[in-house]
Coordinates of C-alpha atoms in Angstrom, one line a residue:
M1 CA 55.5 123.2 89.2
Q2 CA 54.3 122.7 92.8
L3 CA 50.6 122.4 93.4
R4 CA 49.6 125.1 95.8
T5 CA 46.6 125.6 98.1
V6 CA 44.3 128.7 98.1
S7 CA 45.4 129.4 101.7
E8 CA 49.1 129.4 100.7
L9 CA 48.5 131.7 97.7
L10 CA 46.4 134.2 99.5
T11 CA 49.2 134.8 102.0
Q12 CA 51.7 135.7 99.2
D13 CA 52.6 139.3 98.6
I14 CA 54.9 138.8 95.6
I15 CA 54.3 138.0 91.9
I16 CA 54.9 134.4 91.1
P17 CA 55.3 133.7 87.4
E18 CA 53.8 130.1 87.5
V19 CA 51.3 128.7 90.0
E20 CA 49.1 125.7 89.8
I21 CA 45.9 125.0 91.8
K22 CA 43.0 122.7 91.9
G23 CA 39.6 123.3 93.5
W24 CA 35.8 123.7 93.1
V25 CA 34.1 126.6 91.4
R26 CA 32.1 128.8 93.8
T27 CA 31.0 131.3 91.1
F28 CA 31.9 132.2 87.5
R29 CA 30.8 135.7 86.5
A30 CA 31.0 137.8 83.3
N31 CA 32.7 134.8 81.6
R32 CA 35.9 136.1 83.2
F33 CA 36.1 135.9 87.0
I34 CA 36.2 132.4 88.7
A35 CA 35.9 132.3 92.5
L36 CA 37.8 129.1 93.4
N37 CA 37.9 127.3 96.7
D38 CA 39.8 124.1 97.7
G39 CA 38.7 123.8 101.4
S40 CA 42.0 125.1 102.8
T41 CA 40.5 128.4 103.8
I42 CA 37.1 130.2 104.0
N43 CA 38.4 132.6 101.3
N44 CA 38.2 132.1 97.6
I45 CA 41.0 133.0 95.2
Q46 CA 40.0 134.9 92.1
C47 CA 41.1 133.4 88.8
V48 CA 40.9 135.8 85.9
V49 CA 40.2 134.3 82.4
D50 CA 40.7 136.1 79.1
F51 CA 37.8 134.4 77.4
E52 CA 39.0 135.3 73.9
N53 CA 41.9 132.9 74.5
F54 CA 39.8 129.9 75.7
D55 CA 37.4 127.6 73.9
E56 CA 33.8 128.7 74.5
A57 CA 32.7 125.1 75.0
L58 CA 35.3 124.7 77.8
L59 CA 34.2 127.9 79.6
K60 CA 30.6 126.7 79.5
R61 CA 31.6 123.8 81.6
V62 CA 33.0 126.1 84.3
T63 CA 29.9 126.0 86.5
T64 CA 29.3 126.2 90.3
G65 CA 30.5 123.0 91.9
A66 CA 32.7 121.9 89.0
A67 CA 36.3 120.7 89.9
I68 CA 38.9 122.5 87.9
H69 CA 42.7 122.6 87.5
V70 CA 44.2 126.1 86.9
K71 CA 47.7 127.2 85.9
G72 CA 48.8 130.8 85.6
E73 CA 50.6 133.8 87.1
L74 CA 49.9 135.0 90.6
V75 CA 49.6 138.8 90.3
E76 CA 48.5 141.8 92.3
S77 CA 44.7 142.0 92.2
Q78 CA 43.1 144.8 90.3
G79 CA 39.8 144.5 92.2
K80 CA 38.8 144.9 95.8
G81 CA 38.5 142.2 98.4
Q82 CA 41.8 140.3 97.7
N83 CA 45.5 141.2 97.4
V84 CA 46.4 138.7 94.7
E85 CA 44.7 136.8 91.9
I86 CA 45.6 134.3 89.3
K87 CA 45.9 135.4 85.7
V88 CA 44.9 132.1 84.0
S89 CA 47.1 130.6 81.2
A90 CA 45.6 127.0 81.2
L91 CA 42.4 125.6 82.5
T92 CA 41.2 122.0 82.7
V93 CA 37.7 120.8 83.9
L94 CA 38.4 117.8 86.1
G95 CA 34.7 117.1 87.0
D96 CA 31.6 118.7 85.6
S97 CA 28.7 119.9 87.7
D98 CA 25.3 120.2 86.2
P99 CA 24.0 123.7 87.2
E100 CA 20.4 122.5 86.8
T101 CA 20.7 119.8 89.5
Y102 CA 23.7 120.9 91.7
P103 CA 22.0 121.6 95.1
I104 CA 24.5 124.1 96.6
Q105 CA 23.9 127.2 94.5
P106 CA 25.5 130.6 95.3
K107 CA 22.6 131.8 97.5
K108 CA 21.5 131.5 101.1
H109 CA 20.3 128.0 102.0
S110 CA 18.5 127.0 105.2
F111 CA 20.3 124.7 107.6
E112 CA 17.5 122.2 107.3
F113 CA 18.0 122.0 103.5
L114 CA 21.8 121.6 104.0
R115 CA 21.3 118.8 106.5
E116 CA 19.4 117.0 103.7
N117 CA 22.5 117.5 101.6
A118 CA 25.1 116.8 104.3
H119 CA 27.4 115.2 101.7
L120 CA 27.8 118.6 100.0
R121 CA 27.2 121.1 102.8
T122 CA 30.9 121.6 103.5
R123 CA 31.1 123.4 100.2
T124 CA 29.4 126.4 101.9
N125 CA 31.4 128.9 103.9
T126 CA 29.5 128.2 107.2
F127 CA 30.0 124.4 107.2
S128 CA 33.6 124.5 105.9
A129 CA 34.4 126.9 108.7
V130 CA 32.6 124.7 111.3
M131 CA 34.4 121.5 110.2
R132 CA 37.8 123.2 110.0
L133 CA 37.2 124.3 113.6
R134 CA 36.1 120.8 114.6
S135 CA 39.3 119.4 113.2
A136 CA 41.4 122.1 115.0
L137 CA 39.7 121.4 118.3
S138 CA 40.3 117.7 117.9
F139 CA 44.0 118.3 117.3
A140 CA 44.2 120.7 120.3
I141 CA 42.6 118.1 122.6
H142 CA 45.2 115.4 121.6
K143 CA 48.0 118.0 121.8
Y144 CA 47.0 119.1 125.3
F145 CA 46.9 115.6 126.7
N146 CA 50.1 114.6 124.9
D147 CA 51.9 117.7 126.2
N148 CA 50.7 116.9 129.8
G149 CA 51.8 113.3 130.0
F150 CA 48.5 111.5 129.3
Y151 CA 48.2 108.2 127.5
Y152 CA 45.5 107.9 124.8
M153 CA 43.3 104.9 125.5
H154 CA 40.8 103.4 123.1
A155 CA 37.7 102.3 125.2
P156 CA 35.5 99.5 123.7
I157 CA 32.5 100.6 121.6
I158 CA 30.7 97.3 122.4
T159 CA 30.1 96.8 126.1
G160 CA 28.2 94.7 128.6
S161 CA 27.8 97.4 131.2
D162 CA 25.9 100.7 131.4
A163 CA 28.2 103.3 132.8
E164 CA 25.4 105.9 133.4
G165 CA 22.7 103.5 134.7
A166 CA 20.3 105.2 132.3
G167 CA 19.3 102.1 130.4
E168 CA 19.0 104.0 127.1
M169 CA 21.4 101.9 125.0
F170 CA 21.5 100.3 121.6
K171 CA 21.6 96.5 121.6
V172 CA 24.3 94.7 119.7
T173 CA 23.2 91.2 118.6
N174 CA 23.4 88.8 115.7
L175 CA 20.5 86.6 116.8
D176 CA 17.7 85.9 114.4
A177 CA 15.2 88.8 115.0
K178 CA 12.2 86.7 113.9
N179 CA 13.1 83.5 115.7
P180 CA 15.6 84.2 118.6
P181 CA 16.6 81.3 120.9
L182 CA 14.6 81.3 124.2
N183 CA 15.6 80.0 127.6
D184 CA 13.5 77.9 130.0
E185 CA 11.7 81.1 131.3
G186 CA 10.7 82.0 127.7
N187 CA 13.1 85.0 127.5
I188 CA 15.8 85.5 124.8
D189 CA 18.8 83.4 125.5
Y190 CA 21.7 85.7 125.1
S191 CA 24.2 83.0 126.0
K192 CA 23.6 81.9 122.3
D193 CA 24.4 85.4 121.1
F194 CA 27.8 86.3 119.5
F195 CA 29.4 87.5 122.7
G196 CA 27.6 85.0 124.9
K197 CA 25.8 87.7 126.9
E198 CA 23.7 90.8 126.4
T199 CA 25.8 93.6 124.9
N200 CA 25.2 97.3 123.8
L201 CA 26.9 100.2 122.2
T202 CA 28.7 102.2 124.9
V203 CA 27.4 105.4 126.4
S204 CA 30.8 106.2 128.0
G205 CA 34.4 105.0 128.1
Q206 CA 34.9 106.2 131.6
L207 CA 34.7 103.0 133.6
E208 CA 37.3 101.3 131.3
A209 CA 39.4 104.5 131.4
E210 CA 39.5 104.2 135.2
T211 CA 41.1 100.8 135.0
Y212 CA 43.9 102.1 132.9
A213 CA 44.4 105.2 135.1
M214 CA 44.9 102.8 138.0
S215 CA 48.0 101.4 136.2
L216 CA 49.2 104.1 133.8
G217 CA 48.4 107.1 136.0
K218 CA 47.0 109.6 133.5
V219 CA 44.9 108.5 130.5
Y220 CA 42.1 109.8 128.3
T221 CA 39.6 108.4 125.8
F222 CA 38.3 110.3 122.8
G223 CA 35.8 108.3 120.8
P224 CA 32.2 107.7 119.7
T225 CA 29.5 107.1 122.2
F226 CA 25.8 106.2 121.7
R227 CA 22.5 107.0 123.4
A228 CA 19.2 105.5 122.4
E229 CA 17.2 108.4 123.7
N230 CA 14.2 109.3 121.5
S231 CA 15.0 113.0 121.6
N232 CA 14.7 115.4 118.7
T233 CA 16.0 118.5 120.5
S234 CA 18.8 120.7 119.1
R235 CA 21.1 119.4 121.9
H236 CA 20.9 115.6 121.4
L237 CA 22.4 113.1 119.1
A238 CA 22.2 109.3 119.1
E239 CA 25.9 109.1 118.1
F240 CA 28.4 111.6 119.5
W241 CA 32.0 111.9 120.6
M242 CA 33.3 112.1 124.2
I243 CA 36.6 113.2 125.7
E244 CA 37.1 111.5 129.1
P245 CA 40.4 111.9 131.0
E246 CA 41.0 109.9 134.2
V247 CA 43.8 110.5 136.6
A248 CA 45.1 108.4 139.5
F249 CA 45.9 110.1 142.9
M250 CA 44.0 113.2 141.9
D251 CA 41.2 114.6 144.1
L252 CA 38.3 116.9 143.2
A253 CA 40.3 120.1 143.5
G254 CA 42.9 118.7 141.1
N255 CA 40.1 117.6 138.8
M256 CA 38.7 121.2 138.7
D257 CA 42.3 122.6 138.0
L258 CA 42.8 120.1 135.2
A259 CA 39.4 120.8 133.6
E260 CA 39.8 124.6 133.7
D261 CA 43.3 124.5 132.3
F262 CA 42.2 122.0 129.6
M263 CA 39.2 124.1 128.4
K264 CA 41.3 127.3 128.3
S265 CA 44.0 125.6 126.4
V266 CA 41.9 124.2 123.6
I267 CA 39.9 127.4 123.1
T268 CA 43.1 129.5 123.1
Y269 CA 44.4 127.1 120.3
V270 CA 41.5 127.9 117.9
L271 CA 41.6 131.6 118.8
D272 CA 45.3 131.6 117.8
N273 CA 45.0 129.3 114.8
N274 CA 41.5 129.7 113.3
R275 CA 41.0 133.4 113.3
E276 CA 39.5 133.8 109.8
D277 CA 36.9 131.1 110.4
L278 CA 36.0 132.4 113.8
E279 CA 35.6 136.0 112.5
F280 CA 33.3 134.7 109.7
L281 CA 31.2 132.7 112.2
D282 CA 31.2 135.6 114.6
K283 CA 29.7 137.9 111.9
R284 CA 27.2 135.2 110.9
L285 CA 26.0 134.9 114.5
Q286 CA 25.7 138.7 114.9
D287 CA 23.6 138.9 111.8
E288 CA 21.4 136.1 113.1
E289 CA 21.1 137.8 116.5
K290 CA 19.7 140.9 114.8
T291 CA 16.7 139.0 113.7
K292 CA 15.8 138.0 117.3
P293 CA 13.8 140.1 119.8
Q294 CA 16.0 142.3 122.0
A295 CA 15.4 140.2 125.1
E296 CA 16.6 137.0 123.4
R297 CA 19.8 138.4 122.0
S298 CA 23.2 137.4 123.4
E299 CA 25.1 140.0 125.3
M300 CA 28.4 138.7 123.9
S301 CA 29.6 138.0 120.4
L302 CA 31.1 134.6 119.6
I303 CA 34.7 135.7 120.0
E304 CA 33.8 137.6 123.1
K305 CA 32.4 134.4 124.6
L306 CA 35.6 132.5 123.8
N307 CA 37.7 135.3 125.4
F308 CA 35.4 135.3 128.3
V309 CA 36.5 131.7 129.0
T310 CA 40.2 132.2 128.4
D311 CA 40.5 135.5 130.2
N312 CA 38.6 134.8 133.4
N313 CA 39.3 132.5 136.4
F314 CA 36.5 130.0 136.8
K315 CA 34.5 130.7 140.0
R316 CA 34.1 127.6 142.2
V317 CA 30.8 127.4 144.0
S318 CA 29.2 124.6 146.0
Y319 CA 25.8 123.4 144.8
T320 CA 24.3 124.4 148.2
E321 CA 25.6 128.0 147.7
A322 CA 24.3 128.1 144.2
I323 CA 20.8 127.0 145.3
D324 CA 20.7 129.8 147.8
I325 CA 21.8 132.3 145.2
L326 CA 19.2 131.1 142.7
R327 CA 16.4 130.8 145.3
N328 CA 16.9 134.4 146.3
S329 CA 17.5 135.7 142.7
K330 CA 15.1 138.2 141.0
P331 CA 14.1 135.8 138.2
N332 CA 13.1 133.2 140.8
K333 CA 11.3 135.5 143.0
K334 CA 9.4 137.1 140.1
K335 CA 8.8 133.7 138.6
K336 CA 10.7 134.5 135.4
F337 CA 12.5 131.1 135.5
K338 CA 10.6 128.4 133.7
Y339 CA 11.7 125.9 136.4
L340 CA 11.4 127.6 139.8
I341 CA 14.0 126.8 142.5
D342 CA 12.2 126.1 145.8
E343 CA 14.2 123.4 147.6
W344 CA 17.7 121.9 148.0
G345 CA 18.1 118.8 145.9
T346 CA 16.6 120.2 142.7
D347 CA 18.6 119.4 139.5
L348 CA 19.6 122.6 137.8
Q349 CA 18.4 123.5 134.4
S350 CA 20.3 125.4 131.6
E351 CA 18.5 128.7 132.5
H352 CA 19.8 128.5 136.1
E353 CA 23.3 127.6 135.0
R354 CA 23.4 130.5 132.5
F355 CA 22.1 132.9 135.2
L356 CA 25.0 132.0 137.5
V357 CA 27.5 132.5 134.7
E358 CA 26.1 135.5 132.7
K359 CA 24.3 137.5 135.4
H360 CA 25.5 136.7 138.9
F361 CA 29.3 135.9 138.7
K362 CA 30.0 137.1 135.2
C363 CA 32.6 134.4 134.6
P364 CA 32.7 130.7 134.0
V365 CA 31.5 128.7 137.0
I366 CA 32.4 125.3 138.4
L367 CA 29.7 123.9 140.7
F368 CA 30.7 121.1 143.1
D369 CA 29.4 118.9 145.8
Y370 CA 26.0 117.9 144.3
P371 CA 23.3 116.0 146.0
A372 CA 24.1 112.2 145.7
N373 CA 20.6 111.3 144.5
I374 CA 20.9 113.3 141.3
K375 CA 24.4 112.1 140.4
A376 CA 25.9 108.7 139.3
F377 CA 26.8 105.8 141.6
Y378 CA 30.5 106.0 141.0
M379 CA 31.0 109.5 142.5
R380 CA 32.6 109.7 145.9
L381 CA 30.2 110.2 148.7
N382 CA 31.1 113.1 151.1
D383 CA 31.2 112.7 154.8
D384 CA 27.8 114.4 155.1
G385 CA 26.2 111.3 153.4
K386 CA 24.1 113.6 151.3
T387 CA 26.5 115.0 148.7
V388 CA 29.1 113.6 146.3
R389 CA 32.3 115.1 145.0
A390 CA 30.9 115.9 141.6
M391 CA 31.7 119.0 139.5
D392 CA 30.2 120.7 136.5
I393 CA 31.7 123.5 134.4
L394 CA 29.2 126.1 133.3
F395 CA 29.8 128.3 130.2
P396 CA 27.9 131.4 128.8
G397 CA 25.1 130.7 126.3
I398 CA 25.3 126.9 126.8
G399 CA 25.2 126.1 130.6
E400 CA 26.9 122.8 131.5
I401 CA 29.7 121.8 129.2
V402 CA 31.8 119.5 131.4
G403 CA 30.8 117.0 134.1
G404 CA 33.1 115.1 136.3
A405 CA 33.9 113.8 139.8
Q406 CA 36.3 112.3 142.2
R407 CA 35.5 108.6 141.9
E408 CA 34.4 106.4 144.8
E409 CA 37.5 104.5 145.8
R410 CA 36.1 102.7 148.9
L411 CA 34.9 99.2 148.1
D412 CA 32.2 99.0 150.8
V413 CA 30.7 102.4 149.9
L414 CA 30.7 101.7 146.2
K415 CA 28.9 98.4 146.8
E416 CA 26.2 100.1 148.8
R417 CA 25.7 102.7 146.1
M418 CA 25.4 100.0 143.4
A419 CA 22.9 98.0 145.5
A420 CA 20.8 101.1 146.1
I421 CA 20.2 101.4 142.3
N422 CA 20.1 97.7 141.6
I423 CA 23.4 97.3 139.7
P424 CA 24.5 93.6 140.2
E425 CA 28.0 93.3 141.5
E426 CA 28.7 90.5 139.0
E427 CA 28.1 92.9 136.2
L428 CA 30.9 95.2 137.3
W429 CA 33.1 92.7 139.1
W430 CA 36.2 94.1 137.3
Y431 CA 35.3 97.6 138.3
L432 CA 35.1 96.6 142.0
D433 CA 38.4 94.8 141.7
L434 CA 40.1 98.2 141.3
R435 CA 38.9 98.9 144.9
K436 CA 40.3 95.6 146.1
F437 CA 43.8 95.7 144.6
G438 CA 45.7 99.0 145.3
T439 CA 42.7 101.4 145.5
A440 CA 43.5 105.1 145.6
V441 CA 41.9 108.5 145.2
H442 CA 41.3 109.1 141.5
S443 CA 39.2 111.6 139.4
G444 CA 38.1 112.4 135.9
F445 CA 35.6 114.3 133.8
G446 CA 33.7 114.0 130.5
L447 CA 33.2 116.6 127.8
G448 CA 30.8 116.0 124.9
F449 CA 32.9 117.1 121.9
E450 CA 29.9 118.4 119.9
R451 CA 28.9 120.6 122.8
L452 CA 32.4 122.1 122.7
V453 CA 32.2 122.6 118.9
M454 CA 28.8 124.3 119.3
F455 CA 30.3 126.7 121.8
A456 CA 33.4 127.4 119.7
T457 CA 31.4 128.0 116.4
G458 CA 28.2 129.6 117.7
M459 CA 26.1 127.0 116.0
S460 CA 22.8 126.5 117.8
N461 CA 21.9 123.0 116.6
I462 CA 24.1 120.0 117.4
R463 CA 23.3 118.4 114.1
D464 CA 25.3 121.2 112.4
V465 CA 28.6 120.5 114.1
I466 CA 29.0 116.8 113.3
P467 CA 29.6 115.6 109.7
F468 CA 26.6 113.2 109.5
P469 CA 24.2 113.5 112.4
R470 CA 22.5 110.4 113.7
T471 CA 19.1 111.2 115.3
P472 CA 15.7 109.4 115.7
Q473 CA 14.4 108.3 112.3
N474 CA 17.6 109.5 110.6
A475 CA 20.7 107.5 109.6
E476 CA 21.2 109.0 106.1
F477 CA 24.6 109.0 104.4

């Protein structure tokens, strides 16, 4: 007899004399009805037990959280809410679950409580749906790049350079913390360290991806990145995943085309393949929205937001034009924005980005040609000397979700940009070499994977879209 999944059985519309299934008990009521789930779907299958034919001691072990093995006949359901159910002929308890101490009871739990029990939280409907969607999005990303001729490149996790110039990096060392070797100046002598130099956990795989793009043409990285920023907000993690494609011979316009097509493709994939999970999370979000004041409620449901991205062309607007729109907007004039826009060169906040998307253009927006002084050194300087060929994609409810640029391919200009922010040439000699040997226009972008999962699931806290969140003062599990 073939072992089936709950997902497989619930799609059947015929009686099957013998089926076999394993899973975890969600509920067992009236000593008769077992709601069983195996993680393959958000839905449970009902297993009907004739308690007179089973040992009472065995049935007492069928508690919430227990793992069981069920054999029986798949029949048309007599109750509401499901088409089929299993008429149980044999039942084995594979793993007991003490109802007095099992944390995930069949009741509503707070997300804070579930984070404290992150090893068990995917046994709830919300987190099983979120993690299935995370898996589907991951697959869709790899599928998109594979279908479009990209090569998957594994960027190093340990690095000697700081791609962002932010300086908020985790040190990697095996020196004696209590008695490190010192040089003649009295500073730690990193030449005695494992790698012979100061090293950190990476904040980005972009610079390394550029080197491969300049030989393989089209590459992407998709891996863990780290930021030692002491931030406890709902949008920051110390460990997170980044998707970073880099393409040779592609300019800023091509970069915007690629990013738009990519985002539409991966979101379409989950709309087509994860409908049940999305509908459950959509309803969860709508119920949550009802508890908020009217002014704070979202105008769109979760699925409407996803369709908003797939059904609309992304509006392309220069930073300068966006600043004019924001400066003259009602929220700015009436001082409704928390951060007022009064001059060119201001870095935009989420409230400004959302206004452009949700109120002004009513479609996803790509902003481009940002002021050079608020963007990274590797972005190509425009002829005006003030702006760079950067681009950010803005989505409803979340603001910026993708950041990218045409890279600076001119050696002399790149050296000047690095010198201006005190990045030593010897630190990135290999990056400069790309501009010495066969330099060419090239572009790429970065997408924080957890930001995408938040958008696709409607979850409001980034700690709830990664299996085991790493945040300040928290490295549990």
